[in-house]
Amino acid sequence: MKGITRVLTASAVLCAGSLFVLHSQSQKHVLDNPDMVSWGPAPPLIPPGAQIAVLSGNPMASGPYSIRLKFPANYAIAAHSHPTDENVVIVSGALTFGMGDKLMKDSAQNKTMPVGGYALMPANMNHYAFTTDQETTIILFGQGPVEFKYVNPADDPRNAKGAMK
């Protein structure tokens, strides 16, 4: 998903109240059932209300990572881009994606992905995402560090009054 500035470092994310459950990718297998996932608030680079669980790697560091994100109903992430490819698999609910410089929920070009759907958002491509009337869980994976560059700086939650930076 897109952003305007580099994401916070892992320590800044932790200071912001995010919870990460980190697994080593090089020395052990990761075998997590959905009921074993530890959820915590997502980092402030996306709007409040989302939850995160790190499955493997460290999304704030260089290298591969896999995370789960849970979005509430009627949640939206404004137009943004990333410097690396972003892979998304829908686990529950549905997530609508659109391409462009502004979130447009009524665009005929939007594509809603159901459970099992997969999306690849190429590096540096402006896109947005939103849920409708149901909670949605996704698995997101790629190469870190995760960075968000919002098209409109005013859409960046880190620029909100009172946001921790």
C-alpha atoms as an extended CHARMM CRD file, in Angstrom:
* protein
*
       165  EXT
         1         1  MET       CA              0.0000000000        0.0000000000        0.0000000000  PROA      1               0.0000000000
         2         2  LYS       CA              1.1940000000        3.5320000000       -0.5790000000  PROA      2               0.0000000000
         3         3  GLY       CA              2.7950000000        6.1610000000        1.6540000000  PROA      3               0.0000000000
         4         4  ILE       CA              4.5750000000        9.4860000000        1.6400000000  PROA      4               0.0000000000
         5         5  THR       CA              7.5560000000        8.9860000000        3.8950000000  PROA      5               0.0000000000
         6         6  ARG       CA              9.6920000000        6.1490000000        5.1810000000  PROA      6               0.0000000000
         7         7  VAL       CA              8.0030000000        4.0620000000        7.8220000000  PROA      7               0.0000000000
         8         8  LEU       CA              9.0900000000        4.2950000000       11.3720000000  PROA      8               0.0000000000
         9         9  THR       CA             11.9330000000        2.1720000000       12.5960000000  PROA      9               0.0000000000
        10        10  ALA       CA             11.0870000000       -0.9080000000       14.6270000000  PROA      10              0.0000000000
        11        11  SER       CA             11.8060000000        0.9460000000       17.8590000000  PROA      11              0.0000000000
        12        12  ALA       CA              9.5590000000        3.8430000000       16.8730000000  PROA      12              0.0000000000
        13        13  VAL       CA              6.7930000000        1.4020000000       16.0200000000  PROA      13              0.0000000000
        14        14  LEU       CA              7.1700000000       -0.2750000000       19.3970000000  PROA      14              0.0000000000
        15        15  CYS       CA              7.1580000000        3.1070000000       21.1150000000  PROA      15              0.0000000000
        16        16  ALA       CA              3.9550000000        3.9320000000       19.2450000000  PROA      16              0.0000000000
        17        17  GLY       CA              2.2940000000        0.9980000000       20.9180000000  PROA      17              0.0000000000
        18        18  SER       CA              2.5040000000       -1.5310000000       18.0870000000  PROA      18              0.0000000000
        19        19  LEU       CA              2.8400000000       -5.1740000000       19.0120000000  PROA      19              0.0000000000
        20        20  PHE       CA              5.0820000000       -7.3620000000       16.9350000000  PROA      20              0.0000000000
        21        21  VAL       CA              5.5750000000      -11.0750000000       17.3810000000  PROA      21              0.0000000000
        22        22  LEU       CA              8.8300000000      -11.7440000000       15.5660000000  PROA      22              0.0000000000
        23        23  HSD       CA              9.9700000000      -15.1250000000       14.3180000000  PROA      23              0.0000000000
        24        24  SER       CA             13.4280000000      -15.9730000000       13.0060000000  PROA      24              0.0000000000
        25        25  GLN       CA             13.2960000000      -17.0770000000        9.3780000000  PROA      25              0.0000000000
        26        26  SER       CA             16.7500000000      -18.5720000000        9.1810000000  PROA      26              0.0000000000
        27        27  GLN       CA             16.9120000000      -21.0210000000       12.0880000000  PROA      27              0.0000000000
        28        28  LYS       CA             13.4440000000      -22.4500000000       12.6720000000  PROA      28              0.0000000000
        29        29  HSD       CA             10.1850000000      -23.3000000000       11.0050000000  PROA      29              0.0000000000
        30        30  VAL       CA              7.1250000000      -21.1240000000       11.5590000000  PROA      30              0.0000000000
        31        31  LEU       CA              3.9500000000      -23.1510000000       12.0010000000  PROA      31              0.0000000000
        32        32  ASP       CA              1.1930000000      -20.9050000000       13.3610000000  PROA      32              0.0000000000
        33        33  ASN       CA             -2.4900000000      -21.7670000000       13.4450000000  PROA      33              0.0000000000
        34        34  PRO       CA             -4.8570000000      -18.7910000000       13.2300000000  PROA      34              0.0000000000
        35        35  ASP       CA             -5.7910000000      -19.2210000000       16.9000000000  PROA      35              0.0000000000
        36        36  MET       CA             -2.1020000000      -18.8600000000       17.8570000000  PROA      36              0.0000000000
        37        37  VAL       CA             -1.7490000000      -15.3880000000       16.3260000000  PROA      37              0.0000000000
        38        38  SER       CA             -1.0260000000      -12.5380000000       18.7530000000  PROA      38              0.0000000000
        39        39  TRP       CA             -2.7370000000       -9.3590000000       17.5660000000  PROA      39              0.0000000000
        40        40  GLY       CA             -1.8000000000       -5.8000000000       18.4600000000  PROA      40              0.0000000000
        41        41  PRO       CA             -2.4090000000       -2.3010000000       17.0940000000  PROA      41              0.0000000000
        42        42  ALA       CA             -1.0080000000       -1.7260000000       13.6210000000  PROA      42              0.0000000000
        43        43  PRO       CA              1.7810000000        0.8450000000       13.3090000000  PROA      43              0.0000000000
        44        44  PRO       CA              0.7480000000        4.4740000000       12.7900000000  PROA      44              0.0000000000
        45        45  LEU       CA              1.7110000000        4.4170000000        9.1200000000  PROA      45              0.0000000000
        46        46  ILE       CA             -1.8550000000        3.2370000000        8.4390000000  PROA      46              0.0000000000
        47        47  PRO       CA             -5.0530000000        4.7000000000        9.9230000000  PROA      47              0.0000000000
        48        48  PRO       CA             -6.0200000000        3.7170000000       13.4790000000  PROA      48              0.0000000000
        49        49  GLY       CA             -8.2790000000        0.7140000000       13.9460000000  PROA      49              0.0000000000
        50        50  ALA       CA             -6.2590000000       -1.9410000000       12.1310000000  PROA      50              0.0000000000
        51        51  GLN       CA             -4.4930000000       -4.7590000000       13.9620000000  PROA      51              0.0000000000
        52        52  ILE       CA             -1.2500000000       -6.5370000000       13.0750000000  PROA      52              0.0000000000
        53        53  ALA       CA              0.3970000000       -9.8760000000       13.7870000000  PROA      53              0.0000000000
        54        54  VAL       CA              3.9150000000      -10.4990000000       12.4900000000  PROA      54              0.0000000000
        55        55  LEU       CA              4.2050000000      -14.0740000000       11.2460000000  PROA      55              0.0000000000
        56        56  SER       CA              7.8420000000      -14.0920000000       10.1700000000  PROA      56              0.0000000000
        57        57  GLY       CA             10.7080000000      -11.7110000000        9.6150000000  PROA      57              0.0000000000
        58        58  ASN       CA             10.6960000000       -8.0760000000       10.6220000000  PROA      58              0.0000000000
        59        59  PRO       CA              8.7260000000       -5.7270000000        8.3430000000  PROA      59              0.0000000000
        60        60  MET       CA             10.7900000000       -2.7910000000        9.6330000000  PROA      60              0.0000000000
        61        61  ALA       CA             14.1180000000       -4.3750000000        8.6140000000  PROA      61              0.0000000000
        62        62  SER       CA             15.7080000000       -5.3530000000        5.3340000000  PROA      62              0.0000000000
        63        63  GLY       CA             14.6570000000       -8.8310000000        4.2380000000  PROA      63              0.0000000000
        64        64  PRO       CA             11.5510000000      -10.9610000000        3.7570000000  PROA      64              0.0000000000
        65        65  TYR       CA              8.5430000000      -10.6100000000        6.0640000000  PROA      65              0.0000000000
        66        66  SER       CA              5.0050000000      -11.9640000000        6.3960000000  PROA      66              0.0000000000
        67        67  ILE       CA              2.2880000000      -10.2820000000        8.4440000000  PROA      67              0.0000000000
        68        68  ARG       CA             -1.4330000000      -10.5400000000        9.0490000000  PROA      68              0.0000000000
        69        69  LEU       CA             -3.4770000000       -7.3440000000        9.0700000000  PROA      69              0.0000000000
        70        70  LYS       CA             -7.0520000000       -7.1440000000       10.3290000000  PROA      70              0.0000000000
        71        71  PHE       CA             -9.1720000000       -4.1980000000        9.1620000000  PROA      71              0.0000000000
        72        72  PRO       CA            -12.5150000000       -3.2170000000       10.6870000000  PROA      72              0.0000000000
        73        73  ALA       CA            -15.6120000000       -2.7230000000        8.5470000000  PROA      73              0.0000000000
        74        74  ASN       CA            -15.6650000000        0.5570000000        6.6070000000  PROA      74              0.0000000000
        75        75  TYR       CA            -11.8830000000        1.0220000000        6.8570000000  PROA      75              0.0000000000
        76        76  ALA       CA             -9.8200000000        2.7710000000        4.1870000000  PROA      76              0.0000000000
        77        77  ILE       CA             -6.1720000000        3.3820000000        3.3800000000  PROA      77              0.0000000000
        78        78  ALA       CA             -5.7270000000        6.4320000000        1.1480000000  PROA      78              0.0000000000
        79        79  ALA       CA             -3.7150000000        6.4420000000       -2.0830000000  PROA      79              0.0000000000
        80        80  HSD       CA             -0.0810000000        5.5480000000       -1.4770000000  PROA      80              0.0000000000
        81        81  SER       CA              2.8650000000        3.5880000000       -2.8820000000  PROA      81              0.0000000000
        82        82  HSD       CA              5.7280000000        1.4140000000       -1.6330000000  PROA      82              0.0000000000
        83        83  PRO       CA              9.3330000000        1.1530000000       -2.8500000000  PROA      83              0.0000000000
        84        84  THR       CA              9.0250000000       -2.6570000000       -3.0680000000  PROA      84              0.0000000000
        85        85  ASP       CA              6.3610000000       -5.0480000000       -4.3630000000  PROA      85              0.0000000000
        86        86  GLU       CA              3.4970000000       -5.8350000000       -1.9820000000  PROA      86              0.0000000000
        87        87  ASN       CA              1.7640000000       -9.2340000000       -2.0360000000  PROA      87              0.0000000000
        88        88  VAL       CA             -1.6930000000       -9.5490000000       -0.4930000000  PROA      88              0.0000000000
        89        89  VAL       CA             -3.8500000000      -12.6350000000        0.1580000000  PROA      89              0.0000000000
        90        90  ILE       CA             -7.4050000000      -12.2170000000        1.4830000000  PROA      90              0.0000000000
        91        91  VAL       CA             -8.0170000000      -14.5300000000        4.4570000000  PROA      91              0.0000000000
        92        92  SER       CA            -11.4910000000      -13.3550000000        5.5470000000  PROA      92              0.0000000000
        93        93  GLY       CA            -13.9560000000      -10.7160000000        4.4270000000  PROA      93              0.0000000000
        94        94  ALA       CA            -13.2010000000       -8.8070000000        1.2290000000  PROA      94              0.0000000000
        95        95  LEU       CA            -10.8460000000       -5.9930000000        0.2820000000  PROA      95              0.0000000000
        96        96  THR       CA            -11.3450000000       -3.5430000000       -2.5550000000  PROA      96              0.0000000000
        97        97  PHE       CA             -8.3090000000       -2.1450000000       -4.3790000000  PROA      97              0.0000000000
        98        98  GLY       CA             -8.0650000000        0.8040000000       -6.6900000000  PROA      98              0.0000000000
        99        99  MET       CA             -5.2570000000        2.3860000000       -8.6530000000  PROA      99              0.0000000000
       100       100  GLY       CA             -4.5980000000        6.0910000000       -8.8080000000  PROA      100             0.0000000000
       101       101  ASP       CA             -3.7360000000        9.1850000000       -6.8440000000  PROA      101             0.0000000000
       102       102  LYS       CA             -6.9700000000        9.5010000000       -4.8350000000  PROA      102             0.0000000000
       103       103  LEU       CA             -9.2160000000        7.0480000000       -2.9840000000  PROA      103             0.0000000000
       104       104  MET       CA            -12.3960000000        6.7140000000       -5.0350000000  PROA      104             0.0000000000
       105       105  LYS       CA            -14.8560000000        4.2130000000       -3.5620000000  PROA      105             0.0000000000
       106       106  ASP       CA            -17.2580000000        4.5370000000       -6.4890000000  PROA      106             0.0000000000
       107       107  SER       CA            -14.7560000000        3.9530000000       -9.3060000000  PROA      107             0.0000000000
       108       108  ALA       CA            -15.7670000000        1.3320000000      -11.8530000000  PROA      108             0.0000000000
       109       109  GLN       CA            -12.0630000000        0.4340000000      -12.0630000000  PROA      109             0.0000000000
       110       110  ASN       CA            -11.9140000000       -0.8050000000       -8.4370000000  PROA      110             0.0000000000
       111       111  LYS       CA            -11.5840000000       -4.5400000000       -7.9110000000  PROA      111             0.0000000000
       112       112  THR       CA            -12.9970000000       -6.3160000000       -4.8410000000  PROA      112             0.0000000000
       113       113  MET       CA            -11.0710000000       -9.4180000000       -3.8500000000  PROA      113             0.0000000000
       114       114  PRO       CA            -12.9270000000      -12.1530000000       -1.9070000000  PROA      114             0.0000000000
       115       115  VAL       CA            -11.4860000000      -14.7950000000        0.4270000000  PROA      115             0.0000000000
       116       116  GLY       CA             -8.6170000000      -16.5060000000       -1.3590000000  PROA      116             0.0000000000
       117       117  GLY       CA             -8.0420000000      -13.5360000000       -3.6500000000  PROA      117             0.0000000000
       118       118  TYR       CA             -4.4750000000      -12.4260000000       -4.3560000000  PROA      118             0.0000000000
       119       119  ALA       CA             -3.1530000000       -9.0170000000       -5.3280000000  PROA      119             0.0000000000
       120       120  LEU       CA              0.3190000000       -7.8620000000       -6.3180000000  PROA      120             0.0000000000
       121       121  MET       CA              0.8860000000       -4.1520000000       -5.9550000000  PROA      121             0.0000000000
       122       122  PRO       CA              4.0850000000       -3.3550000000       -7.8740000000  PROA      122             0.0000000000
       123       123  ALA       CA              6.7060000000       -1.0660000000       -6.3850000000  PROA      123             0.0000000000
       124       124  ASN       CA              6.0040000000        2.6680000000       -6.7430000000  PROA      124             0.0000000000
       125       125  MET       CA              2.4490000000        2.1840000000       -8.0920000000  PROA      125             0.0000000000
       126       126  ASN       CA             -0.1350000000        4.4540000000       -6.4560000000  PROA      126             0.0000000000
       127       127  HSD       CA             -3.0170000000        2.4480000000       -5.0550000000  PROA      127             0.0000000000
       128       128  TYR       CA             -5.6050000000        2.4510000000       -2.2470000000  PROA      128             0.0000000000
       129       129  ALA       CA             -7.6680000000       -0.1350000000       -0.4130000000  PROA      129             0.0000000000
       130       130  PHE       CA            -10.8690000000       -0.2680000000        1.6130000000  PROA      130             0.0000000000
       131       131  THR       CA            -13.3290000000       -2.5920000000        3.2990000000  PROA      131             0.0000000000
       132       132  THR       CA            -17.0890000000       -2.2630000000        3.2270000000  PROA      132             0.0000000000
       133       133  ASP       CA            -19.4970000000       -3.7280000000        5.7670000000  PROA      133             0.0000000000
       134       134  GLN       CA            -17.3430000000       -6.5480000000        7.1380000000  PROA      134             0.0000000000
       135       135  GLU       CA            -14.1140000000       -7.0180000000        9.0370000000  PROA      135             0.0000000000
       136       136  THR       CA            -11.3390000000       -8.2310000000        6.7270000000  PROA      136             0.0000000000
       137       137  THR       CA             -8.1060000000      -10.0960000000        7.4130000000  PROA      137             0.0000000000
       138       138  ILE       CA             -5.2300000000      -10.2770000000        4.9520000000  PROA      138             0.0000000000
       139       139  ILE       CA             -1.7730000000      -11.7750000000        4.8060000000  PROA      139             0.0000000000
       140       140  LEU       CA              0.7650000000       -9.3120000000        3.4550000000  PROA      140             0.0000000000
       141       141  PHE       CA              4.2740000000      -10.3360000000        2.4780000000  PROA      141             0.0000000000
       142       142  GLY       CA              7.2650000000       -8.9430000000        0.6770000000  PROA      142             0.0000000000
       143       143  GLN       CA             10.7080000000       -7.4550000000        1.2220000000  PROA      143             0.0000000000
       144       144  GLY       CA             11.2550000000       -4.9990000000        4.0530000000  PROA      144             0.0000000000
       145       145  PRO       CA             11.6260000000       -2.4870000000        5.2650000000  PROA      145             0.0000000000
       146       146  VAL       CA              7.9740000000       -1.5970000000        4.7530000000  PROA      146             0.0000000000
       147       147  GLU       CA              7.5630000000        2.0060000000        3.6730000000  PROA      147             0.0000000000
       148       148  PHE       CA              4.4460000000        4.0360000000        2.8710000000  PROA      148             0.0000000000
       149       149  LYS       CA              4.4760000000        7.1410000000        0.6800000000  PROA      149             0.0000000000
       150       150  TYR       CA              1.0370000000        8.7700000000        0.6980000000  PROA      150             0.0000000000
       151       151  VAL       CA              0.1710000000       10.6950000000       -2.4660000000  PROA      151             0.0000000000
       152       152  ASN       CA             -1.3920000000       13.4590000000       -0.3580000000  PROA      152             0.0000000000
       153       153  PRO       CA              0.6400000000       14.1810000000        2.8090000000  PROA      153             0.0000000000
       154       154  ALA       CA             -2.5970000000       15.1620000000        4.5790000000  PROA      154             0.0000000000
       155       155  ASP       CA             -3.7590000000       11.5180000000        4.2300000000  PROA      155             0.0000000000
       156       156  ASP       CA             -0.7320000000       10.1940000000        6.1360000000  PROA      156             0.0000000000
       157       157  PRO       CA             -1.9080000000        9.2380000000        9.6460000000  PROA      157             0.0000000000
       158       158  ARG       CA              1.5510000000       10.1180000000       10.9550000000  PROA      158             0.0000000000
       159       159  ASN       CA              0.8290000000       13.7360000000       10.0120000000  PROA      159             0.0000000000
       160       160  ALA       CA             -2.4010000000       13.8620000000       12.0230000000  PROA      160             0.0000000000
       161       161  LYS       CA             -2.5070000000       16.2580000000       14.9470000000  PROA      161             0.0000000000
       162       162  GLY       CA             -1.2580000000       14.4290000000       18.0090000000  PROA      162             0.0000000000
       163       163  ALA       CA              0.1950000000       11.5020000000       16.0140000000  PROA      163             0.0000000000
       164       164  MET       CA              3.3670000000        9.9480000000       17.4060000000  PROA      164             0.0000000000
       165       165  LYS       CA              6.3050000000       10.2260000000       15.0220000000  PROA      165             0.0000000000
